[in-house]
């Protein structure tokens, strides 16, 4: 018998499926996951993927020749945006107005540390022609587990939660954050006393 959950891919003991709620969004998320993230115990992209049936998740680093991604991008029914804080990035309100006009929208998220996300962005030249969208500056991350380069650095599930909530304010995406918090609590409980404080709270 497998020791791993076939749905979330985590060990049966650490399975997160019991905390996952199926949610529906109009905006589709496309998660590009750096391959170093795939097996991280705290990888949070899986919460997005499991919660949202219409989301897509691909693994790699250079996605410029990624066939499935390029097929999605060539679907002209959709407007594609990359959630990335580059120059000229649009505020969510500008994108929300397109949604209100009935346009179909996909948001591409880069899942990895700040450095890895930058690498993916640089290599994946097929993303460079797409408009960028950014989150407001004042959002605070709750990710106590990951060391963040700045205080407001968000985990991927938080970034996904915020962008969906901003674009679809009438939908409740909080169950994703609840699942995230449960996962963090579980991980902390698994650590020997002192390890969490030593390794994960401020450098
Ligand atoms: Zn599971």
mmCIF file of C-alpha atoms and ligand atoms in Angstrom:
data_model
loop_
_atom_site.group_PDB
_atom_site.id
_atom_site.type_symbol
_atom_site.label_atom_id
_atom_site.label_comp_id
_atom_site.label_asym_id
_atom_site.label_seq_id
_atom_site.Cartn_x
_atom_site.Cartn_y
_atom_site.Cartn_z
ATOM 1 C CA UNK A 1 0.000 0.000 0.000
ATOM 2 C CA UNK A 2 1.273 3.438 -0.868
ATOM 3 C CA UNK A 3 2.350 5.640 1.976
ATOM 4 C CA UNK A 4 1.453 8.700 -0.030
ATOM 5 C CA UNK A 5 -1.922 10.271 -0.654
ATOM 6 C CA UNK A 6 -2.816 9.960 -4.327
ATOM 7 C CA UNK A 7 -4.584 13.327 -4.307
ATOM 8 C CA UNK A 8 -2.228 15.738 -2.581
ATOM 9 C CA UNK A 9 0.949 13.713 -2.953
ATOM 10 C CA UNK A 10 1.907 14.132 0.686
ATOM 11 C CA UNK A 11 2.527 11.276 3.108
ATOM 12 C CA UNK A 12 -0.706 9.818 4.460
ATOM 13 C CA UNK A 13 0.148 11.187 7.886
ATOM 14 C CA UNK A 14 0.581 14.701 6.515
ATOM 15 C CA UNK A 15 -2.267 14.523 3.972
ATOM 16 C CA UNK A 16 -3.910 17.920 3.629
ATOM 17 C CA UNK A 17 -7.026 16.786 1.755
ATOM 18 C CA UNK A 18 -9.206 16.871 4.862
ATOM 19 C CA UNK A 19 -8.750 20.651 4.989
ATOM 20 C CA UNK A 20 -9.400 21.298 1.313
ATOM 21 C CA UNK A 21 -12.718 22.700 0.100
ATOM 22 C CA UNK A 22 -13.685 22.710 -3.546
ATOM 23 C CA UNK A 23 -14.116 26.304 -4.669
ATOM 24 C CA UNK A 24 -15.155 27.847 -7.945
ATOM 25 C CA UNK A 25 -13.611 30.906 -9.491
ATOM 26 C CA UNK A 26 -14.254 32.694 -12.766
ATOM 27 C CA UNK A 27 -10.603 33.601 -13.050
ATOM 28 C CA UNK A 28 -8.406 30.642 -13.888
ATOM 29 C CA UNK A 29 -5.041 30.285 -12.224
ATOM 30 C CA UNK A 30 -2.026 28.862 -14.023
ATOM 31 C CA UNK A 31 0.692 27.960 -11.532
ATOM 32 C CA UNK A 32 4.215 27.622 -12.853
ATOM 33 C CA UNK A 33 6.127 25.771 -10.205
ATOM 34 C CA UNK A 34 9.886 25.804 -10.008
ATOM 35 C CA UNK A 35 10.976 22.173 -9.856
ATOM 36 C CA UNK A 36 12.817 22.764 -6.593
ATOM 37 C CA UNK A 37 9.414 23.528 -5.020
ATOM 38 C CA UNK A 38 7.668 20.314 -5.960
ATOM 39 C CA UNK A 39 8.591 18.268 -2.946
ATOM 40 C CA UNK A 40 8.846 20.945 -0.320
ATOM 41 C CA UNK A 41 6.796 19.924 2.704
ATOM 42 C CA UNK A 42 5.269 23.386 2.842
ATOM 43 C CA UNK A 43 4.717 23.833 -0.873
ATOM 44 C CA UNK A 44 1.480 25.764 -0.878
ATOM 45 C CA UNK A 45 0.684 25.724 -4.596
ATOM 46 C CA UNK A 46 -0.952 22.346 -4.058
ATOM 47 C CA UNK A 47 -3.668 23.993 -1.952
ATOM 48 C CA UNK A 48 -4.582 26.180 -4.925
ATOM 49 C CA UNK A 49 -4.485 23.253 -7.293
ATOM 50 C CA UNK A 50 -6.628 21.029 -5.071
ATOM 51 C CA UNK A 51 -9.153 23.760 -4.230
ATOM 52 C CA UNK A 52 -9.718 25.035 -7.754
ATOM 53 C CA UNK A 53 -10.672 22.444 -10.349
ATOM 54 C CA UNK A 54 -10.129 24.922 -13.193
ATOM 55 C CA UNK A 55 -6.539 25.695 -12.198
ATOM 56 C CA UNK A 56 -3.485 24.415 -14.040
ATOM 57 C CA UNK A 57 -0.127 23.573 -12.531
ATOM 58 C CA UNK A 58 3.063 22.933 -14.480
ATOM 59 C CA UNK A 59 6.529 22.210 -13.235
ATOM 60 C CA UNK A 60 9.833 23.402 -14.648
ATOM 61 C CA UNK A 61 12.093 26.423 -14.875
ATOM 62 C CA UNK A 62 12.215 27.541 -18.490
ATOM 63 C CA UNK A 63 8.624 27.393 -19.754
ATOM 64 C CA UNK A 64 9.251 29.046 -23.102
ATOM 65 C CA UNK A 65 8.804 25.746 -24.974
ATOM 66 C CA UNK A 66 6.233 24.240 -22.604
ATOM 67 C CA UNK A 67 3.618 22.775 -24.886
ATOM 68 C CA UNK A 68 0.619 22.728 -22.536
ATOM 69 C CA UNK A 69 1.312 26.255 -21.338
ATOM 70 C CA UNK A 70 1.696 27.519 -24.878
ATOM 71 C CA UNK A 71 -1.588 25.862 -25.829
ATOM 72 C CA UNK A 72 -3.312 27.729 -23.009
ATOM 73 C CA UNK A 73 -1.651 30.988 -24.017
ATOM 74 C CA UNK A 74 -2.763 30.593 -27.608
ATOM 75 C CA UNK A 75 -6.419 30.425 -26.561
ATOM 76 C CA UNK A 76 -7.563 33.860 -27.622
ATOM 77 C CA UNK A 77 -10.789 33.607 -25.660
ATOM 78 C CA UNK A 78 -8.722 34.372 -22.595
ATOM 79 C CA UNK A 79 -6.837 37.419 -21.455
ATOM 80 C CA UNK A 80 -3.635 36.285 -19.780
ATOM 81 C CA UNK A 81 -1.861 38.199 -17.040
ATOM 82 C CA UNK A 82 1.276 37.365 -15.126
ATOM 83 C CA UNK A 83 1.260 38.110 -11.423
ATOM 84 C CA UNK A 84 4.691 39.628 -11.210
ATOM 85 C CA UNK A 85 5.828 42.964 -9.785
ATOM 86 C CA UNK A 86 7.599 44.224 -12.907
ATOM 87 C CA UNK A 87 7.583 47.635 -14.479
ATOM 88 C CA UNK A 88 4.200 48.752 -15.737
ATOM 89 C CA UNK A 89 2.336 46.084 -13.798
ATOM 90 C CA UNK A 90 -1.389 46.797 -13.679
ATOM 91 C CA UNK A 91 -3.344 47.284 -10.506
ATOM 92 C CA UNK A 92 -6.026 44.660 -9.896
ATOM 93 C CA UNK A 93 -8.761 47.235 -10.501
ATOM 94 C CA UNK A 94 -7.709 47.558 -14.151
ATOM 95 C CA UNK A 95 -8.014 43.812 -14.590
ATOM 96 C CA UNK A 96 -11.257 43.596 -12.631
ATOM 97 C CA UNK A 97 -12.887 45.953 -15.124
ATOM 98 C CA UNK A 98 -12.089 43.512 -17.948
ATOM 99 C CA UNK A 99 -13.665 40.736 -15.915
ATOM 100 C CA UNK A 100 -16.742 42.887 -15.402
ATOM 101 C CA UNK A 101 -17.005 43.243 -19.191
ATOM 102 C CA UNK A 102 -17.333 39.484 -19.361
ATOM 103 C CA UNK A 103 -13.797 38.782 -20.574
ATOM 104 C CA UNK A 104 -12.280 35.465 -19.565
ATOM 105 C CA UNK A 105 -9.157 35.848 -17.522
ATOM 106 C CA UNK A 106 -6.233 33.665 -16.615
ATOM 107 C CA UNK A 107 -3.611 34.717 -14.102
ATOM 108 C CA UNK A 108 -0.213 33.073 -14.194
ATOM 109 C CA UNK A 109 1.574 32.648 -10.861
ATOM 110 C CA UNK A 110 5.270 31.890 -10.454
ATOM 111 C CA UNK A 111 5.784 29.507 -7.554
ATOM 112 C CA UNK A 112 9.253 29.595 -6.048
ATOM 113 C CA UNK A 113 11.502 31.689 -3.852
ATOM 114 C CA UNK A 114 11.969 35.255 -5.021
ATOM 115 C CA UNK A 115 15.210 34.260 -6.752
ATOM 116 C CA UNK A 116 13.718 31.205 -8.454
ATOM 117 C CA UNK A 117 10.684 33.152 -9.604
ATOM 118 C CA UNK A 118 12.995 35.744 -11.128
ATOM 119 C CA UNK A 119 14.895 32.994 -12.945
ATOM 120 C CA UNK A 120 11.655 31.476 -14.280
ATOM 121 C CA UNK A 121 10.514 34.896 -15.407
ATOM 122 C CA UNK A 122 13.773 35.598 -17.222
ATOM 123 C CA UNK A 123 13.905 32.241 -18.980
ATOM 124 C CA UNK A 124 10.230 31.991 -19.900
ATOM 125 C CA UNK A 125 10.292 34.450 -22.775
ATOM 126 C CA UNK A 126 6.788 33.427 -23.853
ATOM 127 C CA UNK A 127 5.509 35.350 -20.819
ATOM 128 C CA UNK A 128 7.262 38.593 -21.670
ATOM 129 C CA UNK A 129 4.624 39.857 -24.073
ATOM 130 C CA UNK A 130 1.845 39.384 -21.511
ATOM 131 C CA UNK A 131 0.623 42.222 -19.314
ATOM 132 C CA UNK A 132 1.670 42.068 -15.680
ATOM 133 C CA UNK A 133 -0.605 42.419 -12.714
ATOM 134 C CA UNK A 134 0.510 43.231 -9.206
ATOM 135 C CA UNK A 135 -0.918 42.902 -5.748
ATOM 136 C CA UNK A 136 -1.278 45.964 -3.513
ATOM 137 C CA UNK A 137 1.916 46.678 -1.557
ATOM 138 C CA UNK A 138 0.406 46.545 1.872
ATOM 139 C CA UNK A 139 -0.614 42.886 2.012
ATOM 140 C CA UNK A 140 0.966 40.952 4.840
ATOM 141 C CA UNK A 141 1.934 37.339 4.508
ATOM 142 C CA UNK A 142 1.171 34.864 7.250
ATOM 143 C CA UNK A 143 3.749 32.400 6.157
ATOM 144 C CA UNK A 144 5.615 31.764 9.345
ATOM 145 C CA UNK A 145 7.470 28.785 7.931
ATOM 146 C CA UNK A 146 9.302 30.214 4.981
ATOM 147 C CA UNK A 147 12.051 32.756 5.295
ATOM 148 C CA UNK A 148 10.960 35.721 3.273
ATOM 149 C CA UNK A 149 13.214 38.353 1.736
ATOM 150 C CA UNK A 150 10.825 41.054 2.841
ATOM 151 C CA UNK A 151 8.123 41.247 5.458
ATOM 152 C CA UNK A 152 5.289 41.359 2.991
ATOM 153 C CA UNK A 153 6.426 38.395 0.933
ATOM 154 C CA UNK A 154 3.508 36.078 0.337
ATOM 155 C CA UNK A 155 3.335 32.342 -0.118
ATOM 156 C CA UNK A 156 1.874 31.156 -3.401
ATOM 157 C CA UNK A 157 -1.457 30.186 -1.861
ATOM 158 C CA UNK A 158 -1.731 33.619 -0.251
ATOM 159 C CA UNK A 159 -0.888 35.345 -3.524
ATOM 160 C CA UNK A 160 -3.535 33.224 -5.273
ATOM 161 C CA UNK A 161 -6.056 33.929 -2.544
ATOM 162 C CA UNK A 162 -5.466 37.687 -2.685
ATOM 163 C CA UNK A 163 -5.601 38.043 -6.436
ATOM 164 C CA UNK A 164 -8.802 35.970 -6.686
ATOM 165 C CA UNK A 165 -10.419 37.866 -3.808
ATOM 166 C CA UNK A 166 -9.516 41.224 -5.343
ATOM 167 C CA UNK A 167 -10.798 40.259 -8.784
ATOM 168 C CA UNK A 168 -13.874 38.416 -7.484
ATOM 169 C CA UNK A 169 -14.857 40.182 -4.264
ATOM 170 C CA UNK A 170 -18.209 38.387 -4.133
ATOM 171 C CA UNK A 171 -16.611 34.969 -3.897
ATOM 172 C CA UNK A 172 -15.242 33.589 -0.652
ATOM 173 C CA UNK A 173 -11.804 32.073 -1.066
ATOM 174 C CA UNK A 174 -10.972 32.000 2.639
ATOM 175 C CA UNK A 175 -11.142 28.181 2.879
ATOM 176 C CA UNK A 176 -7.802 28.138 1.047
ATOM 177 C CA UNK A 177 -6.224 30.258 3.778
ATOM 178 C CA UNK A 178 -7.830 28.079 6.437
ATOM 179 C CA UNK A 179 -6.278 24.999 4.829
ATOM 180 C CA UNK A 180 -2.945 26.813 4.687
ATOM 181 C CA UNK A 181 -3.079 27.691 8.382
ATOM 182 C CA UNK A 182 -3.999 24.109 9.287
ATOM 183 C CA UNK A 183 -1.043 22.858 7.274
ATOM 184 C CA UNK A 184 1.315 25.256 9.081
ATOM 185 C CA UNK A 185 -0.021 24.236 12.480
ATOM 186 C CA UNK A 186 0.460 20.594 11.596
ATOM 187 C CA UNK A 187 4.046 21.172 10.449
ATOM 188 C CA UNK A 188 4.900 23.076 13.613
ATOM 189 C CA UNK A 189 3.514 20.263 15.737
ATOM 190 C CA UNK A 190 5.756 17.806 13.898
ATOM 191 C CA UNK A 191 8.910 19.688 14.782
ATOM 192 C CA UNK A 192 10.887 18.983 17.939
ATOM 193 C CA UNK A 193 10.622 21.804 20.495
ATOM 194 C CA UNK A 194 12.751 24.820 19.569
ATOM 195 C CA UNK A 195 13.316 23.895 15.934
ATOM 196 C CA UNK A 196 10.609 26.156 14.624
ATOM 197 C CA UNK A 197 11.902 29.174 16.551
ATOM 198 C CA UNK A 198 15.501 28.468 15.596
ATOM 199 C CA UNK A 199 14.975 27.916 11.888
ATOM 200 C CA UNK A 200 11.959 29.809 10.831
ATOM 201 C CA UNK A 201 11.467 32.905 12.936
ATOM 202 C CA UNK A 202 13.518 35.913 11.804
ATOM 203 C CA UNK A 203 17.052 35.411 10.640
HETATM 204 ZN ZN1 LIG B 1 -4.152 14.011 0.568
#
